[in-house]
mmCIF file of C-alpha atoms and ligand atoms in Angstrom:
data_model
loop_
_atom_site.group_PDB
_atom_site.id
_atom_site.type_symbol
_atom_site.label_atom_id
_atom_site.label_comp_id
_atom_site.label_asym_id
_atom_site.label_seq_id
_atom_site.Cartn_x
_atom_site.Cartn_y
_atom_site.Cartn_z
ATOM 1 C CA MET A 23 7.657 -12.342 16.665
ATOM 2 C CA PRO A 24 8.624 -11.101 13.253
ATOM 3 C CA ARG A 25 7.569 -7.818 12.278
ATOM 4 C CA ILE A 26 5.559 -6.805 8.970
ATOM 5 C CA PHE A 27 5.547 -3.182 7.705
ATOM 6 C CA SER A 28 3.489 -2.184 4.787
ATOM 7 C CA GLY A 29 2.084 1.290 3.462
ATOM 8 C CA ILE A 30 -0.581 2.464 0.876
ATOM 9 C CA GLN A 31 -0.758 5.899 -0.424
ATOM 10 C CA PRO A 32 -3.677 8.062 0.047
ATOM 11 C CA SER A 33 -3.832 9.264 -3.479
ATOM 12 C CA GLY A 34 -6.914 7.377 -4.334
ATOM 13 C CA GLU A 35 -9.761 4.611 -3.232
ATOM 14 C CA LEU A 36 -9.031 1.378 -2.063
ATOM 15 C CA HIS A 37 -9.623 -0.914 -5.279
ATOM 16 C CA ILE A 38 -9.959 -4.451 -5.763
ATOM 17 C CA GLY A 39 -6.433 -4.317 -7.294
ATOM 18 C CA ASN A 40 -4.576 -3.129 -4.093
ATOM 19 C CA TRP A 41 -7.089 -4.954 -1.915
ATOM 20 C CA LEU A 42 -6.621 -8.475 -3.401
ATOM 21 C CA GLY A 43 -2.901 -7.624 -4.149
ATOM 22 C CA ALA A 44 -1.911 -6.323 -0.483
ATOM 23 C CA VAL A 45 -4.706 -5.213 1.990
ATOM 24 C CA GLN A 46 -6.358 -8.492 2.237
ATOM 25 C CA ASN A 47 -2.756 -9.857 3.096
ATOM 26 C CA TRP A 48 -2.550 -7.431 5.825
ATOM 27 C CA VAL A 49 -5.912 -8.597 7.449
ATOM 28 C CA ASN A 50 -4.772 -12.024 7.237
ATOM 29 C CA LEU A 51 -1.219 -11.596 8.335
ATOM 30 C CA GLN A 52 -2.079 -9.152 11.570
ATOM 31 C CA ARG A 53 -3.070 -12.165 13.724
ATOM 32 C CA SER A 54 0.085 -13.800 13.418
ATOM 33 C CA TYR A 55 2.692 -10.944 13.120
ATOM 34 C CA GLU A 56 3.532 -7.596 14.756
ATOM 35 C CA THR A 57 1.957 -5.405 12.311
ATOM 36 C CA LEU A 58 2.428 -1.735 11.393
ATOM 37 C CA ILE A 59 0.312 -0.589 8.541
ATOM 38 C CA CYS A 60 1.222 2.927 7.351
ATOM 39 C CA VAL A 61 -0.740 5.738 5.104
ATOM 40 C CA VAL A 62 2.074 7.103 3.132
ATOM 41 C CA ASP A 63 1.000 10.687 2.914
ATOM 42 C CA LEU A 64 4.768 11.980 2.409
ATOM 43 C CA HIS A 65 4.739 9.533 -0.581
ATOM 44 C CA ALA A 66 1.461 11.009 -1.973
ATOM 45 C CA ILE A 67 2.777 14.395 -2.459
ATOM 46 C CA THR A 68 5.731 13.377 -4.902
ATOM 47 C CA ALA A 69 2.906 13.207 -7.339
ATOM 48 C CA LYS A 70 0.733 16.690 -8.331
ATOM 49 C CA TYR A 71 -1.819 16.918 -5.776
ATOM 50 C CA GLU A 72 -4.350 18.823 -3.767
ATOM 51 C CA ALA A 73 -3.681 20.365 -0.717
ATOM 52 C CA GLU A 74 -6.970 21.116 0.301
ATOM 53 C CA SER A 75 -8.157 17.442 0.206
ATOM 54 C CA LEU A 76 -5.044 15.363 1.314
ATOM 55 C CA ALA A 77 -6.217 15.492 4.913
ATOM 56 C CA GLN A 78 -9.787 14.391 3.945
ATOM 57 C CA ARG A 79 -7.869 11.649 1.355
ATOM 58 C CA THR A 80 -6.060 10.376 4.403
ATOM 59 C CA ARG A 81 -8.612 10.051 6.844
ATOM 60 C CA GLU A 82 -10.748 8.242 4.196
ATOM 61 C CA MET A 83 -7.908 5.645 3.206
ATOM 62 C CA ALA A 84 -7.693 4.653 7.221
ATOM 63 C CA THR A 85 -11.283 4.436 7.226
ATOM 64 C CA SER A 86 -11.213 1.997 4.149
ATOM 65 C CA LEU A 87 -8.523 -0.117 5.669
ATOM 66 C CA LEU A 88 -10.407 -0.411 9.065
ATOM 67 C CA ALA A 89 -13.479 -1.229 6.979
ATOM 68 C CA ALA A 90 -11.471 -3.871 5.252
ATOM 69 C CA GLY A 91 -10.545 -5.447 8.227
ATOM 70 C CA ILE A 92 -7.604 -3.877 9.683
ATOM 71 C CA ASP A 93 -8.131 -4.177 13.577
ATOM 72 C CA PRO A 94 -6.623 -1.363 15.675
ATOM 73 C CA ASP A 95 -6.453 -4.261 18.437
ATOM 74 C CA GLN A 96 -3.889 -6.056 16.643
ATOM 75 C CA ALA A 97 -2.249 -3.621 14.126
ATOM 76 C CA ILE A 98 -0.808 -0.522 14.455
ATOM 77 C CA LEU A 99 -2.589 1.793 12.198
ATOM 78 C CA PHE A 100 -0.857 5.508 11.387
ATOM 79 C CA VAL A 101 -0.177 8.288 9.073
ATOM 80 C CA GLN A 102 3.237 8.448 7.877
ATOM 81 C CA SER A 103 3.498 12.370 8.502
ATOM 82 C CA HIS A 104 2.418 11.875 12.141
ATOM 83 C CA VAL A 105 5.890 10.187 12.917
ATOM 84 C CA PRO A 106 8.786 12.872 11.857
ATOM 85 C CA GLU A 107 11.357 10.170 12.254
ATOM 86 C CA HIS A 108 10.272 8.789 8.605
ATOM 87 C CA SER A 109 11.638 11.932 7.174
ATOM 88 C CA GLU A 110 14.734 12.092 9.502
ATOM 89 C CA LEU A 111 15.794 8.546 8.543
ATOM 90 C CA GLN A 112 14.907 9.026 4.857
ATOM 91 C CA TRP A 113 17.609 11.911 4.970
ATOM 92 C CA LEU A 114 20.102 10.069 6.444
ATOM 93 C CA LEU A 115 19.643 7.130 4.354
ATOM 94 C CA ASN A 116 19.961 9.403 1.113
ATOM 95 C CA THR A 117 23.662 9.593 1.825
ATOM 96 C CA VAL A 118 24.285 5.923 1.545
ATOM 97 C CA THR A 119 21.989 5.236 -1.540
ATOM 98 C CA PRO A 120 23.552 5.337 -5.100
ATOM 99 C CA LEU A 121 22.099 7.863 -7.462
ATOM 100 C CA GLY A 122 22.381 5.461 -10.276
ATOM 101 C CA GLU A 123 19.951 3.174 -8.765
ATOM 102 C CA LEU A 124 17.416 5.601 -7.936
ATOM 103 C CA GLU A 125 17.518 6.650 -11.550
ATOM 104 C CA ARG A 126 17.198 3.211 -12.754
ATOM 105 C CA MET A 127 13.752 2.339 -10.903
ATOM 106 C CA THR A 128 11.130 1.587 -13.235
ATOM 107 C CA GLN A 129 8.389 3.550 -11.373
ATOM 108 C CA PHE A 130 10.521 6.569 -11.196
ATOM 109 C CA LYS A 131 11.086 6.205 -15.171
ATOM 110 C CA ASP A 132 6.981 5.811 -15.848
ATOM 111 C CA LYS A 133 6.395 8.858 -13.610
ATOM 112 C CA ALA A 134 8.964 11.065 -14.354
ATOM 113 C CA GLN A 135 7.295 11.261 -17.938
ATOM 114 C CA ARG A 136 4.288 13.146 -16.408
ATOM 115 C CA PHE A 137 6.761 16.093 -15.361
ATOM 116 C CA GLU A 138 8.177 18.724 -17.587
ATOM 117 C CA SER A 139 10.588 19.436 -14.738
ATOM 118 C CA VAL A 140 11.135 16.068 -12.428
ATOM 119 C CA PRO A 141 10.980 17.170 -8.752
ATOM 120 C CA ALA A 142 13.891 15.678 -6.678
ATOM 121 C CA GLY A 143 11.380 14.153 -4.339
ATOM 122 C CA LEU A 144 10.078 11.768 -7.163
ATOM 123 C CA LEU A 145 13.331 10.260 -7.409
ATOM 124 C CA ASN A 146 13.989 10.019 -3.722
ATOM 125 C CA TYR A 147 10.600 8.142 -3.339
ATOM 126 C CA PRO A 148 12.284 4.891 -2.964
ATOM 127 C CA VAL A 149 14.305 6.348 -0.071
ATOM 128 C CA LEU A 150 11.380 7.382 1.896
ATOM 129 C CA MET A 151 10.001 3.887 1.521
ATOM 130 C CA ALA A 152 13.392 2.234 3.026
ATOM 131 C CA ALA A 153 13.278 4.657 5.643
ATOM 132 C CA ASP A 154 9.388 3.651 6.554
ATOM 133 C CA VAL A 155 10.399 -0.158 6.572
ATOM 134 C CA LEU A 156 14.019 0.279 8.261
ATOM 135 C CA LEU A 157 12.543 2.601 10.838
ATOM 136 C CA TYR A 158 10.963 -0.205 12.478
ATOM 137 C CA ARG A 159 13.393 -2.875 11.698
ATOM 138 C CA ALA A 160 10.692 -5.003 9.680
ATOM 139 C CA ASP A 161 11.525 -8.326 8.466
ATOM 140 C CA LEU A 162 8.765 -8.696 5.984
ATOM 141 C CA VAL A 163 6.608 -6.413 3.552
ATOM 142 C CA PRO A 164 3.429 -7.680 2.056
ATOM 143 C CA VAL A 165 3.036 -5.915 -0.920
ATOM 144 C CA GLY A 166 2.194 -6.095 -4.831
ATOM 145 C CA GLU A 167 4.745 -7.129 -7.494
ATOM 146 C CA ASP A 168 5.328 -3.298 -8.413
ATOM 147 C CA GLN A 169 7.010 -2.849 -5.460
ATOM 148 C CA ILE A 170 9.543 -5.707 -5.500
ATOM 149 C CA GLN A 171 12.098 -3.439 -7.247
ATOM 150 C CA HIS A 172 11.789 -0.796 -4.419
ATOM 151 C CA LEU A 173 12.222 -3.537 -1.895
ATOM 152 C CA GLU A 174 15.330 -4.754 -3.615
ATOM 153 C CA LEU A 175 16.611 -1.393 -3.313
ATOM 154 C CA THR A 176 15.818 -0.842 0.548
ATOM 155 C CA ARG A 177 17.792 -4.351 1.074
ATOM 156 C CA GLU A 178 20.853 -2.768 -0.804
ATOM 157 C CA ILE A 179 20.154 0.526 1.394
ATOM 158 C CA ALA A 180 20.260 -1.541 4.635
ATOM 159 C CA ARG A 181 23.147 -3.523 3.602
ATOM 160 C CA LYS A 182 25.371 -0.506 2.911
ATOM 161 C CA TRP A 183 24.013 1.244 6.123
ATOM 162 C CA ASN A 184 25.230 -1.874 7.964
ATOM 163 C CA ALA A 185 28.333 -1.909 6.527
ATOM 164 C CA GLN A 186 29.222 1.561 7.351
ATOM 165 C CA PHE A 187 27.847 2.112 10.493
ATOM 166 C CA GLY A 188 26.578 -1.210 11.882
ATOM 167 C CA ARG A 189 29.557 -1.880 14.103
ATOM 168 C CA GLY A 190 29.849 -5.431 12.671
ATOM 169 C CA GLU A 191 26.143 -6.108 13.507
ATOM 170 C CA THR A 192 23.182 -6.494 11.457
ATOM 171 C CA PHE A 193 21.468 -3.524 12.601
ATOM 172 C CA PHE A 194 18.574 -3.214 9.839
ATOM 173 C CA PRO A 195 17.520 -6.608 9.139
ATOM 174 C CA GLU A 196 17.483 -7.068 5.120
ATOM 175 C CA PRO A 197 13.166 -6.903 4.570
ATOM 176 C CA GLN A 198 11.682 -9.793 2.348
ATOM 177 C CA PRO A 199 8.666 -9.237 0.341
ATOM 178 C CA ILE A 200 5.311 -11.153 0.922
ATOM 179 C CA LEU A 201 3.472 -11.417 -2.587
ATOM 180 C CA THR A 202 -0.068 -12.778 -2.733
ATOM 181 C CA GLU A 203 -1.383 -15.017 -5.580
ATOM 182 C CA ALA A 204 -3.160 -11.661 -6.809
ATOM 183 C CA LYS A 205 0.283 -9.906 -6.866
ATOM 184 C CA ARG A 206 -0.762 -8.020 -10.378
ATOM 185 C CA ILE A 207 -4.513 -7.483 -10.979
ATOM 186 C CA THR A 208 -5.268 -6.535 -14.286
ATOM 187 C CA GLY A 209 -7.707 -3.208 -14.643
ATOM 188 C CA LEU A 210 -11.113 -3.428 -16.576
ATOM 189 C CA ASP A 211 -9.391 -2.028 -19.870
ATOM 190 C CA GLY A 212 -7.849 -5.935 -19.692
ATOM 191 C CA GLN A 213 -4.324 -4.569 -20.245
ATOM 192 C CA ALA A 214 -2.776 -2.228 -17.521
ATOM 193 C CA LYS A 215 -2.256 -2.880 -13.985
ATOM 194 C CA MET A 216 -5.284 -1.607 -11.952
ATOM 195 C CA SER A 217 -4.728 1.484 -10.873
ATOM 196 C CA LYS A 218 -6.764 4.694 -9.834
ATOM 197 C CA SER A 219 -4.471 7.083 -11.700
ATOM 198 C CA LEU A 220 -5.861 4.907 -14.947
ATOM 199 C CA GLY A 221 -9.555 4.749 -14.314
ATOM 200 C CA ASN A 222 -9.705 0.983 -14.573
ATOM 201 C CA THR A 223 -10.812 0.163 -11.191
ATOM 202 C CA ILE A 224 -13.541 -1.370 -9.104
ATOM 203 C CA GLY A 225 -13.541 0.704 -6.001
ATOM 204 C CA LEU A 226 -14.034 -1.392 -2.515
ATOM 205 C CA LEU A 227 -16.606 0.997 -1.578
ATOM 206 C CA ASP A 228 -18.298 1.362 -4.964
ATOM 207 C CA THR A 229 -22.282 0.912 -4.855
ATOM 208 C CA PRO A 230 -23.893 -2.246 -6.405
ATOM 209 C CA GLU A 231 -24.889 -0.034 -9.233
ATOM 210 C CA GLU A 232 -21.570 1.628 -10.064
ATOM 211 C CA ILE A 233 -19.888 -1.779 -9.958
ATOM 212 C CA TRP A 234 -21.978 -3.255 -12.640
ATOM 213 C CA GLN A 235 -21.781 -0.080 -14.763
ATOM 214 C CA LYS A 236 -17.933 -0.405 -14.559
ATOM 215 C CA LEU A 237 -18.258 -4.209 -15.173
ATOM 216 C CA ARG A 238 -20.388 -4.057 -18.208
ATOM 217 C CA PRO A 239 -18.165 -2.394 -20.714
ATOM 218 C CA ALA A 240 -15.037 -4.036 -19.349
ATOM 219 C CA LYS A 241 -12.770 -5.880 -21.792
ATOM 220 C CA THR A 242 -12.932 -9.626 -22.257
ATOM 221 C CA ASP A 243 -11.281 -12.144 -24.503
ATOM 222 C CA PRO A 244 -10.487 -10.206 -27.586
ATOM 223 C CA ALA A 245 -11.168 -12.939 -30.169
ATOM 224 C CA ARG A 246 -14.519 -13.258 -29.150
ATOM 225 C CA VAL A 247 -16.716 -10.931 -31.165
ATOM 226 C CA THR A 248 -19.920 -12.340 -31.121
ATOM 227 C CA ARG A 249 -21.710 -14.364 -28.228
ATOM 228 C CA LEU A 250 -21.586 -17.355 -30.966
ATOM 229 C CA ASP A 251 -18.028 -17.324 -31.048
ATOM 230 C CA PRO A 252 -16.162 -20.080 -28.291
ATOM 231 C CA GLY A 253 -14.067 -18.105 -25.784
ATOM 232 C CA THR A 254 -10.902 -18.560 -24.206
ATOM 233 C CA PRO A 255 -11.204 -17.941 -20.433
ATOM 234 C CA GLU A 256 -7.281 -18.278 -19.661
ATOM 235 C CA ILE A 257 -6.905 -14.944 -21.344
ATOM 236 C CA CYS A 258 -9.971 -13.220 -20.305
ATOM 237 C CA ASN A 259 -9.594 -10.540 -17.346
ATOM 238 C CA ILE A 260 -13.197 -11.216 -16.507
ATOM 239 C CA TYR A 261 -12.405 -14.823 -15.956
ATOM 240 C CA HIS A 262 -9.308 -14.121 -13.967
ATOM 241 C CA LEU A 263 -11.492 -11.937 -11.739
ATOM 242 C CA HIS A 264 -13.916 -14.902 -11.062
ATOM 243 C CA GLN A 265 -11.034 -16.559 -9.636
ATOM 244 C CA TYR A 266 -11.185 -14.344 -6.634
ATOM 245 C CA PHE A 267 -14.892 -13.572 -6.279
ATOM 246 C CA SER A 268 -16.490 -16.813 -7.328
ATOM 247 C CA SER A 269 -16.676 -20.318 -6.051
ATOM 248 C CA PRO A 270 -14.661 -23.079 -7.434
ATOM 249 C CA GLU A 271 -17.647 -24.715 -9.031
ATOM 250 C CA THR A 272 -18.745 -21.148 -10.591
ATOM 251 C CA VAL A 273 -15.350 -20.687 -12.044
ATOM 252 C CA ALA A 274 -15.397 -24.205 -13.624
ATOM 253 C CA LEU A 275 -19.012 -23.333 -14.848
ATOM 254 C CA VAL A 276 -17.979 -19.977 -16.454
ATOM 255 C CA ALA A 277 -15.005 -21.804 -17.977
ATOM 256 C CA GLU A 278 -17.267 -24.338 -19.607
ATOM 257 C CA ASN A 279 -19.900 -22.066 -20.942
ATOM 258 C CA CYS A 280 -17.382 -19.614 -22.236
ATOM 259 C CA ARG A 281 -15.473 -22.352 -24.143
ATOM 260 C CA GLY A 282 -18.774 -23.721 -25.315
ATOM 261 C CA ALA A 283 -20.107 -20.259 -26.257
ATOM 262 C CA LYS A 284 -23.196 -21.016 -24.028
ATOM 263 C CA TRP A 285 -22.678 -17.576 -22.107
ATOM 264 C CA GLY A 286 -22.232 -14.242 -23.580
ATOM 265 C CA CYS A 287 -19.715 -12.019 -22.023
ATOM 266 C CA LEU A 288 -22.553 -9.982 -20.369
ATOM 267 C CA ASP A 289 -23.933 -13.144 -18.698
ATOM 268 C CA CYS A 290 -20.547 -13.940 -17.217
ATOM 269 C CA LYS A 291 -20.149 -10.424 -15.883
ATOM 270 C CA ARG A 292 -23.123 -10.462 -14.556
ATOM 271 C CA VAL A 293 -22.438 -13.438 -12.332
ATOM 272 C CA LEU A 294 -19.033 -11.806 -11.325
ATOM 273 C CA ALA A 295 -20.864 -8.392 -10.607
ATOM 274 C CA ASP A 296 -23.451 -10.280 -8.054
ATOM 275 C CA ASN A 297 -20.419 -12.092 -6.718
ATOM 276 C CA ILE A 298 -18.511 -8.970 -6.176
ATOM 277 C CA ILE A 299 -21.200 -7.120 -4.650
ATOM 278 C CA ALA A 300 -21.872 -9.880 -2.269
ATOM 279 C CA THR A 301 -18.128 -10.141 -1.202
ATOM 280 C CA LEU A 302 -17.716 -6.356 -0.816
ATOM 281 C CA LYS A 303 -21.178 -5.793 0.965
ATOM 282 C CA PRO A 304 -19.733 -6.014 4.461
ATOM 283 C CA ILE A 305 -17.041 -3.888 3.770
ATOM 284 C CA ARG A 306 -19.177 -1.254 2.309
ATOM 285 C CA GLU A 307 -21.391 -1.337 5.237
ATOM 286 C CA ARG A 308 -18.626 -0.967 8.026
ATOM 287 C CA ALA A 309 -17.149 2.010 5.980
ATOM 288 C CA LEU A 310 -20.479 3.863 5.587
ATOM 289 C CA GLY A 311 -20.485 3.218 9.559
ATOM 290 C CA LEU A 312 -17.256 4.771 10.250
ATOM 291 C CA GLN A 313 -18.035 7.478 8.005
ATOM 292 C CA GLU A 314 -20.194 8.546 10.568
ATOM 293 C CA GLN A 315 -17.715 8.802 13.419
ATOM 294 C CA PRO A 316 -14.643 10.278 11.823
ATOM 295 C CA GLU A 317 -13.507 11.292 15.457
ATOM 296 C CA ARG A 318 -13.235 7.456 16.165
ATOM 297 C CA VAL A 319 -10.807 6.999 13.086
ATOM 298 C CA ASP A 320 -8.622 9.829 14.063
ATOM 299 C CA GLU A 321 -8.449 8.539 17.616
ATOM 300 C CA ILE A 322 -7.279 5.304 16.370
ATOM 301 C CA LEU A 323 -4.901 6.983 13.840
ATOM 302 C CA GLY A 324 -3.728 9.080 17.022
ATOM 303 C CA ASP A 325 -3.222 5.938 18.911
ATOM 304 C CA GLY A 326 -0.955 4.142 16.317
ATOM 305 C CA ALA A 327 1.100 7.007 15.745
ATOM 306 C CA SER A 328 2.362 7.436 19.446
ATOM 307 C CA THR A 329 2.933 3.646 19.551
ATOM 308 C CA ALA A 330 5.065 4.092 16.214
ATOM 309 C CA ARG A 331 6.737 7.121 17.520
ATOM 310 C CA ARG A 332 7.843 5.120 20.325
ATOM 311 C CA MET A 333 9.279 2.714 18.313
ATOM 312 C CA ALA A 334 10.826 5.021 16.044
ATOM 313 C CA GLY A 335 12.413 6.897 18.679
ATOM 314 C CA GLU A 336 14.064 3.874 19.866
ATOM 315 C CA THR A 337 15.873 3.186 16.399
ATOM 316 C CA MET A 338 16.726 6.886 15.864
ATOM 317 C CA ARG A 339 18.561 7.033 18.829
ATOM 318 C CA GLU A 340 20.642 4.026 18.094
ATOM 319 C CA VAL A 341 21.081 5.301 14.502
ATOM 320 C CA ARG A 342 22.233 8.673 15.526
ATOM 321 C CA ASP A 343 24.731 7.491 17.852
ATOM 322 C CA ARG A 344 25.954 5.051 15.214
ATOM 323 C CA MET A 345 26.171 7.492 12.668
ATOM 324 C CA GLY A 346 28.380 9.632 15.089
ATOM 325 C CA PHE A 347 26.273 12.835 15.806
ATOM 326 C CA LEU A 348 26.701 14.825 19.208
ATOM 327 C CA MET A 349 23.688 13.700 21.177
ATOM 328 C CA ALA A 350 21.631 16.526 22.400
ATOM 329 C CA ALA A 351 21.716 17.068 26.271
ATOM 330 C CA PRO A 352 18.770 17.813 27.801
ATOM 331 C CA PRO A 353 18.063 21.399 28.753
ATOM 332 C CA ALA A 354 19.887 22.340 31.846
ATOM 333 C CA LEU A 355 17.566 23.433 34.822
ATOM 334 C CA SER A 356 18.620 27.061 35.032
ATOM 335 C CA SER A 357 17.554 27.513 31.407
ATOM 336 C CA ARG A 358 14.191 25.637 32.008
ATOM 337 C CA VAL A 359 13.519 27.861 34.746
ATOM 338 C CA GLN A 360 14.510 30.993 32.539
ATOM 339 C CA ARG A 361 12.235 29.670 29.812
ATOM 340 C CA GLY A 362 9.364 29.207 32.340
ATOM 341 C CA LEU A 363 9.156 25.433 31.971
ATOM 342 C CA GLU A 364 9.639 25.049 35.650
ATOM 343 C CA SER A 365 9.608 27.050 38.831
HETATM 344 P P1 AMP B 4 -1.038 1.859 -3.924
HETATM 345 O O1 AMP B 4 -2.666 1.796 -3.958
HETATM 346 O O2 AMP B 4 -0.540 1.921 -5.391
HETATM 347 O O3 AMP B 4 -0.599 2.704 -3.108
HETATM 348 O O4 AMP B 4 -0.581 0.262 -3.475
HETATM 349 C C1 AMP B 4 -0.906 -0.216 -2.259
HETATM 350 C C2 AMP B 4 -0.628 -1.946 -2.427
HETATM 351 O O5 AMP B 4 -1.342 -2.577 -3.227
HETATM 352 C C3 AMP B 4 0.973 -2.078 -2.831
HETATM 353 O O6 AMP B 4 1.500 -3.019 -2.134
HETATM 354 C C4 AMP B 4 0.986 -2.391 -4.306
HETATM 355 O O7 AMP B 4 1.880 -3.278 -4.792
HETATM 356 C C5 AMP B 4 -0.537 -3.049 -4.159
HETATM 357 N N1 AMP B 4 -1.213 -2.835 -5.648
HETATM 358 C C6 AMP B 4 -1.724 -1.877 -6.120
HETATM 359 N N2 AMP B 4 -2.270 -1.886 -7.391
HETATM 360 C C7 AMP B 4 -2.469 -3.236 -7.481
HETATM 361 C C8 AMP B 4 -2.805 -4.497 -8.148
HETATM 362 N N3 AMP B 4 -3.249 -3.792 -9.632
HETATM 363 N N4 AMP B 4 -2.584 -5.641 -8.364
HETATM 364 C C9 AMP B 4 -2.006 -5.943 -7.344
HETATM 365 N N5 AMP B 4 -1.373 -5.146 -6.422
HETATM 366 C C10 AMP B 4 -1.557 -4.133 -6.708
HETATM 367 N N1 LIG B 5 5.176 2.621 -2.287
HETATM 368 C C1 LIG B 5 4.077 1.820 -1.872
HETATM 369 C C2 LIG B 5 3.074 1.749 -2.955
HETATM 370 O O1 LIG B 5 2.916 2.988 -3.902
HETATM 371 C C3 LIG B 5 3.475 2.525 -0.802
HETATM 372 C C4 LIG B 5 4.677 2.438 0.369
HETATM 373 C C5 LIG B 5 5.316 3.360 1.024
HETATM 374 C C6 LIG B 5 5.096 1.118 1.222
HETATM 375 N N2 LIG B 5 6.342 2.967 2.003
HETATM 376 C C7 LIG B 5 6.248 1.372 1.901
HETATM 377 C C8 LIG B 5 4.867 -0.037 0.925
HETATM 378 C C9 LIG B 5 6.747 0.692 2.807
HETATM 379 C C10 LIG B 5 5.568 -0.887 1.673
HETATM 380 C C11 LIG B 5 6.549 -0.701 2.891
HETATM 381 O O2 LIG B 5 2.413 1.136 -3.332
#
């Protein structure tokens, strides 16, 4: 069965952008593929972050993923830092990664602008991502469009490593992306990618009131100044969102009423708000239930980490061997007795 790996940072809430762009796909794919879903806390520390809340945010992200339908009986859900092999493999892969490629990554160039002194971790972020995927020798990586460039680099790293250490074999498969139709959801500002750091999101766990308060001032067709102006749905982000949350009949009605200036933008948003609220209701209810039992979430993550570690351990034994390291011998019995491990 082909293997899928994907990751999400615990740096913010799950919102309708990363849900439509990636998470919903994971939920659908977990039935047909061996699926690993990782909360990538080691990636999250490459941006400025609060150490005090990292653990809580990590648990919250796992809770949201479970509420969104990741099923621990079908997928392996775990936290990146619980499997130290991710860090180890990223170090080894650093040695075959061209510096120029890292400097060329658009996300690096964007994010580097936020720092006076750019941390090396930000530059090496895509190497850790390559390690995540290659550690499990995954075939497919369901992500949004913004991760395509990182995945191209992952393939290059795999090729370079295979050429140098693969002993004529394709030890690391070159992972391919899987995109959804919603590969880039625009934020409520109608311009930038929906992203927590830009404050232009609708959270998956937002209350009905919050959803309406966020949607009400959202940008629509800029040429439509008054409700008497006919609109152009194709250039309106609210119309695009209707396509993910409303029935085909409603989408057709929205387009017709917009073009004919029969509805104002607020009317159109009200219908969208109701449909988003109805779609997210079961997710919100499941999340509220899980928030009452954090120990259950921790237990699921514990099980996930133990399965992932077993898989990662197998890969790393091969990797260390192929890269020529001296294998650590098990401690001799006498030294185990001395250290009180055995009598
Ligand atoms: P992030 O929330 O940035 O850690 O991203 C998690 C996953 O969601 C990645 O696969 C992203 O490519 C995807 N994603 C994030 N934001 C969006 C968006 N606005 N539209 C589509 N996909 C997204
Ligand atoms: N960089 C991804 C993002 O910001 C998250 C991520 C980390 C990831 N490791 C991964 C995604 C491995 C897919 C595969 O969204």
